Short mmCIF file of C-alpha atoms in Angstrom, two decimals:
data_model
loop_
_atom_site.label_atom_id
_atom_site.label_comp_id
_atom_site.label_asym_id
_atom_site.label_seq_id
_atom_site.Cartn_x
_atom_site.Cartn_y
_atom_site.Cartn_z
CA UNK M 681 20.54 33.46 1.24
CA UNK M 682 23.67 31.55 2.60
CA UNK M 683 23.59 28.96 5.17
CA UNK M 684 24.40 31.50 7.91
CA UNK M 685 21.19 33.91 7.17
CA UNK M 686 18.98 30.65 7.23
CA UNK M 687 19.82 30.24 10.92
CA UNK M 688 19.32 33.82 11.55
CA UNK M 689 15.91 33.73 9.60
CA UNK M 690 14.62 30.58 10.59
CA UNK M 691 13.07 30.93 13.75
CA UNK M 692 10.63 33.84 12.22
CA UNK M 693 10.14 31.32 9.21
CA UNK M 694 8.99 28.69 11.93
CA UNK M 695 6.65 30.89 13.95
CA UNK M 696 4.98 32.35 10.63
CA UNK M 697 6.33 35.82 11.29
CA UNK M 698 8.39 36.07 7.91
CA UNK M 699 7.97 38.23 5.23
CA UNK M 700 6.75 36.65 1.61
CA UNK M 701 10.46 37.71 0.81
CA UNK M 702 11.80 36.30 3.78
CA UNK M 703 9.74 33.26 3.43
CA UNK M 704 10.25 32.44 -0.20
CA UNK M 705 14.41 32.96 0.71
CA UNK M 706 14.03 30.32 3.67
CA UNK M 707 12.30 27.84 1.07
CA UNK M 708 14.86 28.49 -1.60
CA UNK M 709 17.27 27.65 0.30
CA UNK M 710 16.27 24.65 1.92
CA UNK M 711 15.43 23.05 -1.46
CA UNK M 712 18.62 23.68 -2.72
CA UNK M 713 20.90 23.11 0.20
CA UNK M 714 20.56 19.00 1.36
CA UNK M 715 23.08 19.92 4.70
CA UNK M 716 20.86 22.68 5.94
CA UNK M 717 17.59 20.47 5.44
CA UNK M 718 19.10 17.59 7.08
CA UNK M 719 20.67 19.53 9.78
CA UNK M 720 17.37 21.08 10.36
CA UNK M 721 15.26 17.73 10.40
CA UNK M 722 17.83 15.68 12.89
CA UNK M 723 18.18 18.75 14.81
CA UNK M 724 15.71 16.89 17.24
CA UNK M 725 17.82 13.48 18.45
CA UNK M 726 14.99 12.16 20.37
CA UNK M 727 12.35 12.32 17.81
CA UNK M 728 14.54 11.38 14.81
CA UNK M 729 15.68 8.09 16.50
CA UNK M 730 12.05 7.37 17.59
CA UNK M 731 10.76 8.12 13.76
CA UNK M 732 13.66 5.87 12.43
CA UNK M 733 12.39 3.15 14.74
CA UNK M 734 9.82 0.57 13.69
CA UNK M 735 7.07 2.13 15.18
CA UNK M 736 4.80 1.49 12.71
CA UNK M 737 4.98 -2.48 12.83
CA UNK M 738 2.02 -4.44 12.89
CA UNK M 739 1.55 -8.37 13.33
CA UNK M 740 -0.33 -9.41 10.49
CA UNK M 741 -2.78 -12.50 10.78
CA UNK M 742 -1.51 -15.97 11.43
CA UNK M 743 -2.49 -16.89 8.02
CA UNK M 744 0.15 -13.94 6.46
CA UNK M 745 2.98 -16.26 6.07
CA UNK M 746 1.10 -19.48 4.43
CA UNK M 747 -0.64 -16.94 2.24
CA UNK M 748 2.20 -15.63 0.90
CA UNK M 749 3.76 -18.72 0.30
CA UNK M 750 0.91 -20.05 -1.70
CA UNK M 751 1.36 -17.20 -3.53
CA UNK M 752 4.53 -17.73 -4.35
CA UNK M 753 4.59 -21.66 -4.79
CA UNK M 754 1.71 -21.35 -7.17
CA UNK M 755 1.00 -24.71 -9.59
CA UNK M 756 2.14 -24.80 -13.53
CA UNK M 757 -1.36 -26.02 -13.45
CA UNK M 758 -3.31 -25.28 -17.03
CA UNK M 759 -0.68 -22.70 -18.57
CA UNK M 760 0.60 -24.97 -21.30
CA UNK M 761 -3.25 -25.02 -22.43
CA UNK M 762 -3.85 -21.55 -21.88
CA UNK M 763 -0.74 -20.27 -23.58
CA UNK M 764 -2.17 -21.73 -26.94
CA UNK M 765 -5.32 -19.94 -27.11
CA UNK M 766 -4.83 -16.20 -28.59
CA UNK M 767 -5.41 -13.95 -25.90
CA UNK M 768 -8.01 -11.84 -28.27
CA UNK M 769 -10.13 -15.03 -28.32
CA UNK M 770 -10.45 -15.47 -24.09
CA UNK M 771 -11.14 -12.12 -23.88
CA UNK M 772 -13.77 -11.91 -26.50
CA UNK M 773 -15.57 -15.19 -25.15
CA UNK M 774 -15.12 -13.73 -21.33
CA UNK M 775 -16.94 -10.61 -22.54
CA UNK M 776 -19.35 -12.40 -24.58
CA UNK M 777 -20.54 -14.64 -21.75
CA UNK M 778 -20.65 -11.91 -19.34
CA UNK M 779 -22.67 -9.72 -21.81
CA UNK M 780 -25.04 -12.65 -22.26
CA UNK M 781 -25.71 -13.34 -18.57
CA UNK M 782 -26.50 -9.46 -18.01
CA UNK M 783 -29.31 -9.61 -21.00
CA UNK M 784 -30.52 -12.99 -19.54
CA UNK M 785 -30.74 -11.31 -16.08
CA UNK M 786 -32.53 -8.48 -17.38
CA UNK M 787 -35.19 -9.95 -19.56
CA UNK M 788 -36.03 -12.92 -17.55
CA UNK M 789 -35.30 -11.80 -13.52
CA UNK M 790 -35.36 -8.44 -14.42
CA UNK M 791 -32.30 -7.03 -12.78
CA UNK M 792 -30.78 -4.28 -14.44
CA UNK M 793 -27.17 -3.30 -15.22
CA UNK M 794 -27.84 0.05 -12.98
CA UNK M 795 -28.90 -2.58 -10.59
CA UNK M 796 -25.74 -4.54 -10.33
CA UNK M 797 -23.72 -1.80 -10.36
CA UNK M 798 -25.66 -0.13 -7.55
CA UNK M 799 -25.26 -3.01 -5.50
CA UNK M 800 -21.60 -3.62 -6.06
CA UNK M 801 -21.15 -0.03 -5.68
CA UNK M 802 -23.12 -0.03 -2.09
CA UNK M 803 -21.18 -3.64 -0.60
CA UNK M 804 -17.87 -3.01 0.29
CA UNK M 805 -17.61 -6.45 1.08
CA UNK M 806 -18.69 -7.54 -2.21
CA UNK M 807 -16.22 -5.37 -3.61
CA UNK M 808 -13.48 -7.23 -2.00
CA UNK M 809 -14.48 -10.18 -2.87
CA UNK M 810 -14.71 -9.31 -6.71
CA UNK M 811 -10.76 -8.06 -6.13
CA UNK M 812 -10.03 -11.50 -4.51
CA UNK M 813 -11.39 -13.08 -7.36
CA UNK M 814 -9.91 -11.18 -9.91
CA UNK M 815 -6.86 -11.65 -8.13
CA UNK M 816 -7.70 -15.13 -8.16
CA UNK M 817 -7.71 -15.03 -11.81
CA UNK M 818 -4.69 -13.47 -12.06
CA UNK M 819 -2.69 -15.76 -10.29
CA UNK M 820 -4.31 -19.19 -11.27
CA UNK M 821 -4.66 -19.45 -14.77
CA UNK M 822 -6.88 -22.89 -14.19
CA UNK M 823 -9.35 -20.45 -12.90
CA UNK M 824 -9.15 -18.88 -16.08
CA UNK M 825 -9.25 -21.62 -18.16
CA UNK M 826 -12.47 -22.92 -16.27
CA UNK M 827 -14.07 -19.38 -16.53
CA UNK M 828 -13.25 -19.27 -20.57
CA UNK M 829 -14.73 -22.89 -20.72
CA UNK M 830 -17.87 -21.53 -18.73
CA UNK M 831 -18.21 -18.37 -20.78
CA UNK M 832 -17.77 -20.66 -23.96
CA UNK M 833 -20.26 -23.34 -22.85
CA UNK M 834 -23.01 -20.39 -22.31
CA UNK M 835 -22.40 -19.26 -25.39
CA UNK M 836 -23.44 -22.55 -26.82
CA UNK M 837 -26.61 -22.93 -25.05
CA UNK M 838 -27.79 -19.81 -25.53
CA UNK M 839 -27.06 -20.21 -29.33
CA UNK M 840 -28.85 -23.73 -29.13
CA UNK M 841 -31.94 -22.37 -27.60
CA UNK M 842 -31.99 -19.29 -29.94
CA UNK M 843 -31.94 -21.94 -32.43
CA UNK M 844 -34.77 -23.57 -30.87
CA UNK M 845 -36.71 -20.50 -30.68
CA UNK M 846 -36.20 -19.57 -34.37
CA UNK M 847 -37.36 -23.07 -35.39
CA UNK M 848 -40.57 -22.57 -33.62
CA UNK M 849 -42.00 -19.91 -35.81
CA UNK M 850 -41.11 -22.37 -38.82
CA UNK M 851 -43.60 -25.17 -37.06
CA UNK I 996 21.78 -16.21 9.17
CA UNK I 997 21.66 -12.88 7.69
CA UNK I 998 19.22 -11.94 5.05
CA UNK I 999 21.67 -11.41 2.18
CA UNK I 1000 22.52 -14.90 2.97
CA UNK I 1001 18.92 -16.37 2.71
CA UNK I 1002 18.44 -14.17 -0.52
CA UNK I 1003 21.13 -15.54 -2.24
CA UNK I 1004 19.98 -19.12 -1.09
CA UNK I 1005 16.61 -18.15 -2.88
CA UNK I 1006 18.40 -17.25 -5.89
CA UNK I 1007 19.50 -21.06 -5.72
CA UNK I 1008 15.82 -22.06 -6.06
CA UNK I 1009 15.12 -22.93 -2.21
CA UNK I 1010 11.69 -21.87 -0.77
CA UNK I 1011 12.72 -21.90 2.68
CA UNK I 1012 14.67 -19.25 2.90
CA UNK I 1013 12.45 -17.11 1.62
CA UNK I 1014 9.87 -18.47 4.18
CA UNK I 1015 11.99 -17.16 6.58
CA UNK I 1016 12.42 -13.99 5.53
CA UNK I 1017 8.57 -13.47 5.17
CA UNK I 1018 8.46 -14.62 8.70
CA UNK I 1019 10.97 -12.13 9.98
CA UNK I 1020 9.85 -8.99 7.98
CA UNK I 1021 6.25 -9.48 7.96
CA UNK I 1022 5.16 -7.09 10.60
CA UNK I 1023 7.78 -3.89 9.29
CA UNK I 1024 6.34 -4.67 5.63
CA UNK I 1025 2.49 -4.90 6.60
CA UNK I 1026 3.09 -1.94 8.90
CA UNK I 1027 4.10 0.00 6.01
CA UNK I 1028 0.71 -1.16 4.37
CA UNK I 1029 -1.49 -0.48 7.32
CA UNK I 1030 -0.15 2.63 7.62
CA UNK I 1031 -0.94 3.91 4.07
CA UNK I 1032 -4.62 1.97 3.51
CA UNK I 1033 -5.75 1.91 7.60
CA UNK I 1034 -7.48 -1.72 6.56
CA UNK I 1035 -6.19 -4.71 8.05
CA UNK I 1036 -7.30 -6.72 5.34
CA UNK I 1037 -6.49 -4.86 2.68
CA UNK I 1038 -3.19 -4.26 4.75
CA UNK I 1039 -2.30 -7.63 4.15
CA UNK I 1040 -3.41 -8.33 0.52
CA UNK I 1041 -1.09 -5.47 -0.37
CA UNK I 1042 1.73 -6.54 1.80
CA UNK I 1043 1.33 -10.18 0.48
CA UNK I 1044 1.72 -9.05 -3.27
CA UNK I 1045 4.82 -7.22 -2.10
CA UNK I 1046 6.21 -10.52 -1.31
CA UNK I 1047 5.71 -11.94 -4.15
CA UNK I 1048 7.08 -8.90 -5.92
CA UNK I 1049 10.08 -9.29 -3.87
CA UNK I 1050 10.45 -13.51 -4.42
CA UNK I 1051 9.80 -12.57 -8.16
CA UNK I 1052 13.14 -9.79 -8.13
CA UNK I 1053 15.22 -12.27 -6.01
CA UNK I 1054 14.06 -15.40 -8.43
CA UNK I 1055 14.89 -13.05 -11.64
CA UNK I 1056 18.64 -12.56 -10.10
CA UNK I 1057 18.00 -9.43 -8.71
CA UNK I 1058 20.55 -8.11 -6.05
CA UNK I 1059 18.40 -6.53 -3.05
CA UNK I 1060 18.44 -5.38 0.37
CA UNK I 1061 15.76 -7.58 1.42
CA UNK I 1062 13.61 -5.30 3.98
CA UNK I 1063 14.24 -1.65 2.59
CA UNK I 1064 13.16 -3.27 -0.97
CA UNK I 1065 9.83 -4.95 0.61
CA UNK I 1066 9.15 -1.78 1.99
CA UNK I 1067 9.55 0.09 -0.57
CA UNK I 1068 7.92 -2.20 -2.86
CA UNK I 1069 4.65 -2.54 -0.35
CA UNK I 1070 4.63 1.34 0.14
CA UNK I 1071 4.30 1.84 -3.94
CA UNK I 1072 1.95 -0.77 -4.13
CA UNK I 1073 -0.25 0.42 -1.17
CA UNK I 1074 -0.37 4.03 -2.73
CA UNK I 1075 -1.25 2.93 -6.51
CA UNK I 1076 -4.43 0.90 -4.47
CA UNK I 1077 -5.33 3.98 -3.20
CA UNK I 1078 -5.22 5.95 -6.60
CA UNK I 1079 -6.66 3.34 -8.17
CA UNK I 1080 -9.67 2.89 -6.15
CA UNK I 1081 -10.44 6.27 -5.73
CA UNK I 1082 -10.18 6.00 -2.02
CA UNK I 1083 -8.58 9.46 -1.28
CA UNK I 1084 -11.78 10.71 0.33
CA UNK I 1085 -11.85 7.21 2.26
CA UNK I 1086 -8.63 8.13 3.64
CA UNK I 1087 -8.86 11.71 4.40
CA UNK I 1088 -12.17 10.61 6.74
CA UNK I 1089 -9.96 8.62 8.63
CA UNK I 1090 -7.25 10.83 9.41
CA UNK I 1091 -10.17 12.73 11.06
CA UNK I 1092 -11.10 9.95 13.16
CA UNK I 1093 -8.91 9.31 15.77
CA UNK I 1094 -7.63 7.00 16.98
CA UNK I 1095 -8.21 4.65 13.64
CA UNK I 1096 -10.61 1.58 15.10
CA UNK I 1097 -9.55 -0.42 11.84
CA UNK I 1098 -6.42 -1.96 13.42
CA UNK I 1099 -7.01 -0.97 17.31
CA UNK I 1100 -4.32 -3.29 19.43
CA UNK I 1101 -5.33 -5.90 22.05
CA UNK I 1102 -4.23 -4.83 25.12
CA UNK I 1103 -1.53 -8.04 25.10
CA UNK I 1104 -0.50 -6.40 21.94
CA UNK I 1105 -0.27 -2.84 23.13
CA UNK I 1106 1.42 -3.90 26.03
CA UNK I 1107 4.40 -5.72 24.68
CA UNK I 1108 4.80 -2.41 22.09
CA UNK I 1109 7.49 0.36 22.89
CA UNK I 1110 5.30 3.23 25.03
CA UNK I 1111 6.91 6.06 23.29
CA UNK I 1112 6.57 4.27 20.27
CA UNK I 1113 2.99 3.70 21.01
CA UNK I 1114 2.58 7.83 21.48
CA UNK I 1115 4.37 8.64 18.32
CA UNK I 1116 2.07 6.21 16.48
CA UNK I 1117 -1.13 7.86 17.79
CA UNK I 1118 0.24 11.45 17.45
CA UNK I 1119 1.60 10.92 13.77
CA UNK I 1120 -2.30 9.62 13.54
CA UNK I 1121 -3.40 12.85 14.64
CA UNK I 1122 -1.51 14.60 12.04
CA UNK I 1123 -3.21 16.71 9.64
CA UNK I 1124 -3.10 14.29 6.51
CA UNK I 1125 -0.40 16.47 4.22
CA UNK I 1126 2.00 16.32 7.35
CA UNK I 1127 0.96 12.49 8.09
CA UNK I 1128 1.48 11.06 4.17
CA UNK I 1129 5.00 12.45 3.95
CA UNK I 1130 6.24 11.04 7.42
CA UNK I 1131 4.37 7.95 6.92
CA UNK I 1132 6.15 7.58 3.39
CA UNK I 1133 9.25 8.86 4.51
CA UNK I 1134 10.11 6.99 7.56
CA UNK I 1135 7.86 4.03 7.15
CA UNK I 1136 8.13 3.53 3.07
CA UNK I 1137 11.79 4.74 3.13
CA UNK I 1138 11.11 7.06 0.36
CA UNK I 1139 13.53 9.74 -0.85
CA UNK I 1140 11.97 13.58 -0.59
CA UNK I 1141 12.36 13.24 -4.32
CA UNK I 1142 10.52 10.06 -4.83
CA UNK I 1143 7.90 11.72 -2.67
CA UNK I 1144 7.67 14.53 -4.72
CA UNK I 1145 7.28 12.33 -7.70
CA UNK I 1146 4.64 10.31 -6.09
CA UNK I 1147 2.45 13.12 -4.82
CA UNK I 1148 3.18 15.51 -8.28
CA UNK I 1149 4.42 17.86 -5.56
CA UNK I 1150 7.58 20.64 -6.15
CA UNK I 1151 10.52 19.16 -3.91
CA UNK I 1152 10.76 22.04 -1.80
CA UNK I 1153 6.95 21.72 -0.90
CA UNK I 1154 7.47 17.86 0.22
CA UNK I 1155 10.81 18.96 2.47
CA UNK I 1156 8.69 21.91 3.95
CA UNK I 1157 5.88 19.99 5.14
CA UNK I 1158 8.21 17.13 6.16
CA UNK I 1159 9.90 19.65 8.33
CA UNK I 1160 6.59 21.12 9.59
CA UNK I 1161 5.01 17.71 10.36
CA UNK I 1162 8.09 16.69 12.53
CA UNK I 1163 7.56 20.64 13.97
CA UNK I 1164 3.77 19.47 15.09
CA UNK I 1165 4.82 16.41 16.16
CA UNK I 1166 7.42 17.65 18.36
CA UNK I 1167 4.91 19.94 20.01
CA UNK I 1168 2.50 17.46 20.35
CA UNK I 1169 4.74 15.00 22.27
CA UNK I 1170 5.88 17.95 24.53
CA UNK I 1171 1.93 18.35 25.27
CA UNK I 1172 1.70 14.85 25.76
CA UNK I 1173 4.74 14.67 28.19
CA UNK I 1174 3.34 17.44 30.30
CA UNK I 1175 -0.05 15.73 30.10
CA UNK I 1176 0.74 12.17 31.30
CA UNK I 1177 2.81 13.53 34.32
#
C-alpha cells in the first residue's frame, strides 16, 4: 500500500468497515510511514494545538517549592560517619532489630506479623507514611544512622535481658 | 531570564536560579504526574523527586532543555510508581469515575483556566484507559511513540493506532460537547 491508497481506504478503516486484509494493510502502512501518520494526527489543527497546550497544568500546594529546595539543599549530616560502616553491617543490624521487635511484639503483646501486614494493607494513610519515612531515610543519612543506633541498642538490651533470664536458671 | 541561562547559573553552584526554574514550571511538572497518578499527594511527591533528579543532572554538568526534561522525568517516575505499587487496578477504577474527585478544582481555579482546556481535560478523563494513557504520555509527558511502545510493552503500530483513535474519540466528544452547550 502506498500513501495514495491509504487516503482512499482510511475512512472505511476508521469506521470499522474495512475487511481484515485492508485493515492490516492500513496499519502496516501507518506503522512504516511517519509522514502519513503525522499528517493524519495533525489533520485537526484546532484539537492538535489544544492538545499541545498545557491543558494538564495544575498548581501544586503552597509548600511545594519549599519541599523541593529542602530536598536539594540537604545537609551533609552524618554521611562521613555512615560511609565508614560496612553496608552489610548496617542492613544486618536493621533487619535484626526489626525481627526482634516483631518477635517481642508477638510474644508479649500478641501482635502477629500477619496482623501487622493486614493493618498496613488496610490503611492507605499508614502506607503513605511508611513511603514518606523510607524516602526520608533515603535522603537523610542522620536518620539512617539513628535507626542503626536504635537497632544496635535493641540488640544490646535484648541480649542483656536474655543473659539475665539464663542466669535465673542457675540461681 | 531564560531557562537555559538559569540552568547555566545552577551549573556554577547557585541554588536561587534553580528555585526560579521550579517556581516557573512546577504547575506543568506537577500536572504531568497528576494526570498519571490521580492523587495530589503522590503527584507532589513525584514532582518534587523529578525536580531533585533534574537538579542532580544539572549539577553533574548535563546539558538539558529544562521543562521537556523535567516533564519526562516526572512522567517516568509516575509510571514507575504505578507499576511498583501495583496500582493498575486503582488506575483503571479511577478512569471509570468521572470527573476524578481527587483533584477537583475550586471555582476560582476553574475560572482562571481557559474554558477549552477545561473541557479538553474532562473529555480526556472520560476516554477509555487505553486511549487516555497514550494521549497523556505523548502530549503531557512528551514521550515519543517509540518510548511509549517501550514503556507499555506494546508494538509501535498499536501505540500509533491508539493515539489516532483516541484523538478521533476526543474530536467526536468535543463536537457533541459543543452541540450540547449551545
